[in-house]
């Protein structure tokens, strides 16, 4: 318990989960609501949104690394021409590294959850929405009080999947930040890998950390199951 | 009187409809651009020499 890296990894995993889960949820639901209406080029927009999920994570992470490169990357070049001083260092900065990884994950995964939400939206009853509209409810009210409750099973599934996936995050850290700078993006799974396979292997300790991760995921999932079933 | 009121209402509703359509398409185009830019960048980088990949013309 006196292991500082472990503590950092534990906290970072929670921060990452708290950052990605609501953001991905909101983005994918918003996108699904947009693309569930009648718009032109709907299939094109749906395909484009799903694109990042299809591509290999390693490949797109490499591209992101270059685009967000602090010195040469196009993003910072554009910011510099716009007159921004103090250019963000993205993956190389202690404060922005986690944000960069979170943004990348949201970008990568929102298409997949958008498809799940689209499937959920197909299953909602349009008559209820029409009835609410005739009763004079605003679009916002219809969304919160009619559509969203019908999507509850979908939302539950998405939240569970997102939470478990964000506790298991490893590839993003390995590709973009290598757990650095310092321990700013060290997460539990990346720490497990480091302890078990890098330098002097400590399989026992790594297994112990894995058990902590297992208990953490189990605990959070049980809480979520309890929370959702008590609402019914 | 009543007909003008109705007309006014449908007119404003039409304007509202147009505005919401424009917003929807603007949002969709921004999202599509965000999704596609890394891939287009990768495509353009694949035709460049290594030294030119991160070079921005001034």
XYZ file of N, CA, C and O in Angstrom, chain A residues 31 34-35 37-40 45 48-49 51-52 55 60 63-64 66-67 72 74 77 107 110, chain B residues 20-21 24-25 27-29 31-39 41-42 53-56 58:
184
model
N -25.323 12.027 -31.126
C -25.121 11.663 -32.527
C -26.243 10.751 -33.018
O -26.755 10.909 -34.130
N -29.325 12.750 -33.631
C -29.187 13.508 -34.878
C -29.427 12.614 -36.080
O -30.147 12.972 -37.012
N -28.806 11.427 -36.046
C -28.821 10.576 -37.235
C -30.030 9.657 -37.272
O -30.154 8.838 -38.159
N -33.034 11.061 -37.314
C -34.058 11.800 -38.040
C -33.806 11.655 -39.532
O -32.832 11.065 -39.964
N -34.748 12.262 -40.276
C -34.579 12.209 -41.729
C -33.641 13.327 -42.146
O -34.005 14.496 -42.137
N -32.416 13.008 -42.447
C -31.485 14.009 -42.990
C -30.887 13.436 -44.261
O -30.828 12.218 -44.451
N -30.435 14.343 -45.119
C -29.797 13.877 -46.350
C -28.435 13.289 -46.018
O -27.817 13.666 -45.041
N -23.165 9.960 -43.135
C -22.779 10.444 -41.814
C -22.654 9.292 -40.817
O -21.766 9.287 -39.966
N -19.347 7.523 -41.573
C -18.195 8.313 -41.135
C -18.032 8.226 -39.621
O -16.925 8.103 -39.106
N -19.161 8.284 -38.886
C -19.071 8.226 -37.435
C -18.538 6.883 -36.947
O -17.939 6.797 -35.888
N -16.404 5.080 -38.592
C -15.071 4.870 -39.160
C -13.969 4.658 -38.120
O -13.223 3.681 -38.226
N -13.830 5.571 -37.135
C -12.713 5.418 -36.192
C -12.756 4.094 -35.446
O -11.710 3.548 -35.095
N -11.135 1.277 -37.626
C -9.686 1.317 -37.812
C -8.969 0.744 -36.602
O -9.479 0.785 -35.491
N -4.517 4.471 -35.670
C -5.061 5.813 -35.465
C -4.382 6.515 -34.304
O -4.235 7.735 -34.320
N -1.399 8.168 -35.665
C -1.769 9.393 -36.383
C -2.072 10.521 -35.397
O -1.630 11.655 -35.570
N -2.823 10.204 -34.339
C -3.145 11.221 -33.334
C -1.891 11.779 -32.697
O -1.786 12.968 -32.448
N 0.931 12.186 -34.014
C 1.583 13.155 -34.894
C 0.757 14.421 -34.997
O 1.294 15.526 -34.965
N -0.584 14.279 -35.119
C -1.425 15.469 -35.254
C -1.330 16.336 -34.000
O -1.311 17.560 -34.077
N 5.491 20.100 -33.644
C 5.314 20.125 -35.090
C 3.887 19.839 -35.546
O 3.568 20.052 -36.704
N 0.001 19.547 -36.616
C -0.901 20.507 -37.267
C -1.798 21.250 -36.274
O -2.053 22.437 -36.446
N 0.155 23.948 -34.712
C 0.498 24.935 -35.740
C -0.686 25.875 -35.964
O -0.523 27.093 -36.058
N -13.362 9.900 -29.157
C -13.402 9.961 -30.626
C -13.461 8.563 -31.218
O -14.199 8.297 -32.160
N -17.093 6.533 -29.874
C -18.464 7.021 -29.873
C -19.287 6.448 -31.033
O -20.490 6.271 -30.889
N -33.368 25.057 -37.473
C -32.971 23.798 -36.851
C -32.322 22.876 -37.872
O -31.366 22.175 -37.565
N -32.839 22.914 -39.115
C -32.216 22.098 -40.174
C -30.763 22.516 -40.385
O -29.858 21.701 -40.436
N -28.611 21.381 -37.608
C -28.371 19.942 -37.661
C -27.279 19.623 -38.671
O -26.325 18.894 -38.366
N -27.399 20.234 -39.871
C -26.405 19.926 -40.901
C -25.036 20.463 -40.515
O -24.015 19.794 -40.733
N -23.831 20.807 -37.528
C -23.312 19.899 -36.501
C -22.795 18.612 -37.135
O -21.703 18.130 -36.819
N -23.597 18.077 -38.068
C -23.208 16.821 -38.715
C -21.921 16.987 -39.514
O -21.051 16.106 -39.498
N -21.796 18.133 -40.192
C -20.590 18.335 -40.995
C -19.370 18.468 -40.100
O -18.309 17.904 -40.385
N -18.982 17.126 -37.119
C -18.669 15.788 -36.609
C -17.985 14.957 -37.685
O -16.962 14.304 -37.432
N -18.525 15.006 -38.900
C -17.931 14.222 -39.988
C -16.497 14.655 -40.238
O -15.605 13.825 -40.444
N -16.246 15.980 -40.174
C -14.883 16.477 -40.380
C -13.959 15.955 -39.291
O -12.855 15.470 -39.568
N -14.435 16.022 -38.029
C -13.603 15.538 -36.916
C -13.260 14.066 -37.086
O -12.156 13.627 -36.768
N -14.234 13.303 -37.588
C -14.011 11.871 -37.736
C -13.059 11.589 -38.892
O -12.267 10.656 -38.841
N -13.149 12.400 -39.939
C -12.413 12.073 -41.165
C -11.005 12.657 -41.213
O -10.130 12.086 -41.868
N -10.788 13.805 -40.535
C -9.513 14.502 -40.697
C -8.293 13.610 -40.422
O -7.374 13.580 -41.243
N -8.272 12.839 -39.318
C -7.095 11.989 -39.123
C -6.842 11.028 -40.278
O -5.694 10.788 -40.650
N -7.945 10.524 -40.873
C -7.765 9.574 -41.977
C -7.266 10.283 -43.237
O -6.398 9.777 -43.936
N -5.580 13.011 -43.240
C -4.199 13.384 -42.936
C -3.274 12.191 -43.182
O -2.204 12.323 -43.756
N -3.731 11.017 -42.744
C -2.940 9.797 -42.950
C -2.771 9.525 -44.436
O -1.685 9.169 -44.899
N 6.202 15.301 -43.846
C 4.941 14.927 -43.216
C 4.470 15.999 -42.242
O 3.319 16.405 -42.258
N 5.404 16.493 -41.399
C 4.990 17.472 -40.387
C 5.315 18.894 -40.819
O 5.270 19.813 -40.023
N 5.639 19.065 -42.099
C 5.973 20.420 -42.576
C 4.696 21.155 -42.970
O 3.877 20.625 -43.705
N 4.534 22.382 -42.459
C 3.380 23.197 -42.829
C 3.856 24.378 -43.662
O 4.702 25.143 -43.201
N 4.245 27.987 -45.094
C 3.923 29.267 -44.478
C 3.593 30.306 -45.539
O 4.073 30.234 -46.643
